[in-house]
PDB file of C-alpha atoms and ligand atoms in Angstrom:
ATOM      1  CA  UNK A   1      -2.531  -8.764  17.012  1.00  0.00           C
ATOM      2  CA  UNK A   2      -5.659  -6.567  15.938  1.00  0.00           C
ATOM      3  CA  UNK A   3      -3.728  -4.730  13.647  1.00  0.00           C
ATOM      4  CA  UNK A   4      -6.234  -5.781   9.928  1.00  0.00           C
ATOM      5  CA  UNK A   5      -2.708  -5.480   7.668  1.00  0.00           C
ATOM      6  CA  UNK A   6      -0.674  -7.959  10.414  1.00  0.00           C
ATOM      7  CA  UNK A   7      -3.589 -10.294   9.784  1.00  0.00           C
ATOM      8  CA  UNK A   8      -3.480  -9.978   5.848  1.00  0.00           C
ATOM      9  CA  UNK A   9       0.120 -10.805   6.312  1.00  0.00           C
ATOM     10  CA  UNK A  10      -0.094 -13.704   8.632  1.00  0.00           C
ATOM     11  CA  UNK A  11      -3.272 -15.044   6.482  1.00  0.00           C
ATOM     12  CA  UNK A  12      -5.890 -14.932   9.100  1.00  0.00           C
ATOM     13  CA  UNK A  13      -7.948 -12.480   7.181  1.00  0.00           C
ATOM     14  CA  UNK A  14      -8.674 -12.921   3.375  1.00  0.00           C
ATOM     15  CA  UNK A  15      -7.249 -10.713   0.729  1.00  0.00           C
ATOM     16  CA  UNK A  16      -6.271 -10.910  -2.888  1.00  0.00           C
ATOM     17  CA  UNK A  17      -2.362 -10.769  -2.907  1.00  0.00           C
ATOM     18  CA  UNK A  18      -0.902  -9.592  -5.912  1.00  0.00           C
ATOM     19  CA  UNK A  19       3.127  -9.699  -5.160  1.00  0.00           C
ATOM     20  CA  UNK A  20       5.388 -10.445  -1.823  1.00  0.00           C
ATOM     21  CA  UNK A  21       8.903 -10.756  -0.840  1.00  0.00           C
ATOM     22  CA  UNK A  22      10.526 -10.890   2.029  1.00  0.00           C
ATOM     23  CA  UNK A  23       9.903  -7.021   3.316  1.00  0.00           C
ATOM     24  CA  UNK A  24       7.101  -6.583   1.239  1.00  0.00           C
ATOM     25  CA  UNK A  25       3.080  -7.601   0.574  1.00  0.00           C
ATOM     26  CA  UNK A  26       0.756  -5.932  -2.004  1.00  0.00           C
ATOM     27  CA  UNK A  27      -2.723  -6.739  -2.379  1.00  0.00           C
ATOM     28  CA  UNK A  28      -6.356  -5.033  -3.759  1.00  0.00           C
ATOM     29  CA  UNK A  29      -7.795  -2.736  -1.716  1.00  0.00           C
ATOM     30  CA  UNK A  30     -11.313  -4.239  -0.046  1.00  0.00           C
ATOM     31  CA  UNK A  31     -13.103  -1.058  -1.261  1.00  0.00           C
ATOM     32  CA  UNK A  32     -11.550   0.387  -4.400  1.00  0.00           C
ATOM     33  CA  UNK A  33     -11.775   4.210  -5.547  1.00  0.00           C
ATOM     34  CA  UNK A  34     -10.389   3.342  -9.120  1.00  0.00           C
ATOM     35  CA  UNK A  35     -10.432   0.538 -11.649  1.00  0.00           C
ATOM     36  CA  UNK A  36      -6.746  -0.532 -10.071  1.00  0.00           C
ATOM     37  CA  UNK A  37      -6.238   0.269  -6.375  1.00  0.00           C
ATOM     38  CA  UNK A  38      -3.484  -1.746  -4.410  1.00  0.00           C
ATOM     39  CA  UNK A  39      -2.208  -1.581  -0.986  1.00  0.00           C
ATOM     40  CA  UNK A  40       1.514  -1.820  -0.889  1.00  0.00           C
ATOM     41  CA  UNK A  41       2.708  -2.681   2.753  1.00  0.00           C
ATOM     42  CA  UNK A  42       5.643  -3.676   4.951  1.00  0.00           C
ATOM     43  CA  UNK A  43       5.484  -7.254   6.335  1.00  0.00           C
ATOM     44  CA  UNK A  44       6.768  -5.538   9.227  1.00  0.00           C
ATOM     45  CA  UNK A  45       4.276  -3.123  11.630  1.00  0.00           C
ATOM     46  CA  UNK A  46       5.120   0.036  11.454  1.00  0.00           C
ATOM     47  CA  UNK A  47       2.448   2.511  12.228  1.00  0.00           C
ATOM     48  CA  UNK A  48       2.752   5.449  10.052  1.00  0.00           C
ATOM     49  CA  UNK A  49       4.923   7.264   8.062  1.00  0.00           C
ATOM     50  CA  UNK A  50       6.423   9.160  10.583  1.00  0.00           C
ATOM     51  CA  UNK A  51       7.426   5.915  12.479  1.00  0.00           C
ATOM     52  CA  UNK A  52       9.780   4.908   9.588  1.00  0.00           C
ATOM     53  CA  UNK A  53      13.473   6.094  10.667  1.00  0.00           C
ATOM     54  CA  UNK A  54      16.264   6.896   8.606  1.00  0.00           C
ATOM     55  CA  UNK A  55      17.352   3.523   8.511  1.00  0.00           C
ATOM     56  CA  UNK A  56      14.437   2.046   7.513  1.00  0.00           C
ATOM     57  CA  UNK A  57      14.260   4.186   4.563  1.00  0.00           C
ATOM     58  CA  UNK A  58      15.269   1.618   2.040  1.00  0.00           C
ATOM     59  CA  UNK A  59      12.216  -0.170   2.810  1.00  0.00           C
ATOM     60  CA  UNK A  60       9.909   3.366   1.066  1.00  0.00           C
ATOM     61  CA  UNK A  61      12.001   2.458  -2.015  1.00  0.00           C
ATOM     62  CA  UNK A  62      11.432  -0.777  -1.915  1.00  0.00           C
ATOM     63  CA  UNK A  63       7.628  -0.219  -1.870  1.00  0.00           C
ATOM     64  CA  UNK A  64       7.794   2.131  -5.067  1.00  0.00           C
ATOM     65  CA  UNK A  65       9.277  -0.256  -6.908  1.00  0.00           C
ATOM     66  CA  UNK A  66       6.993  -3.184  -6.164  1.00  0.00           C
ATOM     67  CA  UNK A  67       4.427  -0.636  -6.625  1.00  0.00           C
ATOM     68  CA  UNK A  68       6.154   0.533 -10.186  1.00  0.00           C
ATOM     69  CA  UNK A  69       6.201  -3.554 -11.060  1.00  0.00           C
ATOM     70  CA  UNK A  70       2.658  -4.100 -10.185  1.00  0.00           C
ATOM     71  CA  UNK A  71       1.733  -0.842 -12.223  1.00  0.00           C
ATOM     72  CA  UNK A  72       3.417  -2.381 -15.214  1.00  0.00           C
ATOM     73  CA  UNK A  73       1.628  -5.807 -14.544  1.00  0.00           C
ATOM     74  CA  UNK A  74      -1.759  -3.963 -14.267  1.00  0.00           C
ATOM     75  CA  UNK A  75      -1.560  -2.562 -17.519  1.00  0.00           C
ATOM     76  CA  UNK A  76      -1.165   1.069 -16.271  1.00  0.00           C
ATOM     77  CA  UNK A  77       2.404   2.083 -16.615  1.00  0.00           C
ATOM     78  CA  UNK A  78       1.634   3.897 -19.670  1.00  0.00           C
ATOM     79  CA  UNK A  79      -1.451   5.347 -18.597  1.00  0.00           C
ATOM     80  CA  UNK A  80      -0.535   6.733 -15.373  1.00  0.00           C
ATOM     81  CA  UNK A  81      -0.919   6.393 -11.895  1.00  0.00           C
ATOM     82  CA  UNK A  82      -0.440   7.508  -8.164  1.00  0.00           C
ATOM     83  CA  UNK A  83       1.048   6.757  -5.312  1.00  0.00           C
ATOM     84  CA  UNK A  84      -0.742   7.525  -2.001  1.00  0.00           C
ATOM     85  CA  UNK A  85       0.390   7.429   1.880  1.00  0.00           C
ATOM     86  CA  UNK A  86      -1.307   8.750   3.837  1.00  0.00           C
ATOM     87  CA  UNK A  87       0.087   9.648   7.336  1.00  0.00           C
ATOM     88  CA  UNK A  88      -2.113  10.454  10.781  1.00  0.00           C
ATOM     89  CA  UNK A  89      -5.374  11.435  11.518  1.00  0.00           C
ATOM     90  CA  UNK A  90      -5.360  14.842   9.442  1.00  0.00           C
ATOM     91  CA  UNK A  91      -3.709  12.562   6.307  1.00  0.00           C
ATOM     92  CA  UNK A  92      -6.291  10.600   6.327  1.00  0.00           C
ATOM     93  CA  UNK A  93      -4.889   7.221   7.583  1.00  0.00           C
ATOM     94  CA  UNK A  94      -7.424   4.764   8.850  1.00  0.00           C
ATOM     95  CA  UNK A  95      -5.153   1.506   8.973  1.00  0.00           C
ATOM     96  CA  UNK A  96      -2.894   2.072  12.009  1.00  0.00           C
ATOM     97  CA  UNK A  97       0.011   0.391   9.596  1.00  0.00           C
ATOM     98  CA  UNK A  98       1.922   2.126   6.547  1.00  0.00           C
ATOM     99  CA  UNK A  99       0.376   1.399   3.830  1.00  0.00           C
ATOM    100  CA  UNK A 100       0.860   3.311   0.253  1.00  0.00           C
ATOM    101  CA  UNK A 101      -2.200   3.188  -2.325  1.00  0.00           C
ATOM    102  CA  UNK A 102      -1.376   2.242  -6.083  1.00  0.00           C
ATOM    103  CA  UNK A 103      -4.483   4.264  -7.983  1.00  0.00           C
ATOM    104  CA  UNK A 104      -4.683   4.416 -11.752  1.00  0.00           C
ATOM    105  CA  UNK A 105      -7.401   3.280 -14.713  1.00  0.00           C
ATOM    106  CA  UNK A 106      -8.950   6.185 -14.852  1.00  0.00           C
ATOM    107  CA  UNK A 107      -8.710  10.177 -14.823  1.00  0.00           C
ATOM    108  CA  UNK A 108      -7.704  10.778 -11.663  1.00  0.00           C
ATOM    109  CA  UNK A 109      -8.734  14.056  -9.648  1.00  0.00           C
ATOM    110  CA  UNK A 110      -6.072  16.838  -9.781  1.00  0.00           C
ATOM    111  CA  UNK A 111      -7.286  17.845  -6.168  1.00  0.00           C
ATOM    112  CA  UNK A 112      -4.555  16.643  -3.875  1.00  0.00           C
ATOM    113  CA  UNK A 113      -6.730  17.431  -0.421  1.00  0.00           C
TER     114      UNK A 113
HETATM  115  P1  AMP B   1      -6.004   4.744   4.672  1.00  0.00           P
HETATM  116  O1  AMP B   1      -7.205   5.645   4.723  1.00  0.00           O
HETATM  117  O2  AMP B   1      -4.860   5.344   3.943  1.00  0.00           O
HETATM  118  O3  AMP B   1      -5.643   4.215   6.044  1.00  0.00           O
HETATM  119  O4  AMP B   1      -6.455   3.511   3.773  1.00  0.00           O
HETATM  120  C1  AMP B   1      -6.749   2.248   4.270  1.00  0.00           C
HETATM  121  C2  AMP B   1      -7.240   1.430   3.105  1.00  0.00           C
HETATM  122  O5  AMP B   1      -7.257   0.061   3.497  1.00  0.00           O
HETATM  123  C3  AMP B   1      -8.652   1.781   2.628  1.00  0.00           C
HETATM  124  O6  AMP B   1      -8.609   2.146   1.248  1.00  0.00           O
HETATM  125  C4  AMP B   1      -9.437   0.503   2.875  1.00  0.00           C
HETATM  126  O7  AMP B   1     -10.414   0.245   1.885  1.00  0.00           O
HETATM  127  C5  AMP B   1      -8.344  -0.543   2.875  1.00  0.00           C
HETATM  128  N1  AMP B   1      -8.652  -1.750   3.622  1.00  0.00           N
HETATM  129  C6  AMP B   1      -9.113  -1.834   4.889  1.00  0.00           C
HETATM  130  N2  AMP B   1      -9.275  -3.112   5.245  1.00  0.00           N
HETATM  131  C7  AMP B   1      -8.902  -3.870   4.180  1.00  0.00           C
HETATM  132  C8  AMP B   1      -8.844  -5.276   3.919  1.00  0.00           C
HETATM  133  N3  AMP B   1      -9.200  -6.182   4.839  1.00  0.00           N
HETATM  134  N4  AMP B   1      -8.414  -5.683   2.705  1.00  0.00           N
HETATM  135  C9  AMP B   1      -8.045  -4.778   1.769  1.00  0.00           C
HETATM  136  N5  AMP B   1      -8.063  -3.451   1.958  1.00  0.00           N
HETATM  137  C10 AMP B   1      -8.497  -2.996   3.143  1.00  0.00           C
HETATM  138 ZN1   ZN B   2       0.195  -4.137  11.427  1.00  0.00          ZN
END
């Protein structure tokens, strides 16, 4: 199990969790780019993006609304936010395991790449 996010969820590494449920974990990313920035993952591995199948789908809405809860509880609801996955190499994904960002507090950049 090398995978950093399997760790987080089994609680072999460290990390500030914010919210879980059953499908679910959310925590602050190690090395934020904004005054709130959350990782929103699946308990479950699952790779990337692409590796979540039709079925699985549920599980993307469950992750924007933990992430729309935890916006609310972070004071930014109002203010704005984003919502980030990113998906490969080109997409910029570093963690091999679907994660979405939760970015907001400040201006963020209009540039989308
Ligand atoms: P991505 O480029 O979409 O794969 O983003 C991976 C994110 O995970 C980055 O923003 C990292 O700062 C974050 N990250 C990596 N390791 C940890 C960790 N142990 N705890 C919290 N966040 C992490
Ligand atoms: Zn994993």
């Amino acid at each position: 199990m090398d995978c950093v996010f399997c760790q987080i969820v089994a609680g072999k590494i460290p990390s500030e969790i914010l919210y879980q449920d059953e499908e679910v974990i959310a925590f602050r990313d190690i090395n934020p780019q904004a005054p709130t920035h959350l990782i929103i993952i699946p308990k479950r591995h699952i790779p990337s993006l692409i590796h979540l199948s039709e079925a699985e789908s549920p599980l993307a809405g469950h992750m924007i609304n933990a992430a729309n809860e935890l916006a609310k509880k972070e004071g930014i609801a109002e203010s704005g936010y984003r919502l980030v996955i990113n998906c490969g190499q080109e997409g910029g994904q570093l963690v091999p395991h679907l994660h979405m960002h939760l970015l907001g507090g400040r201006k963020l950049s209009s540039a989308l790449g």
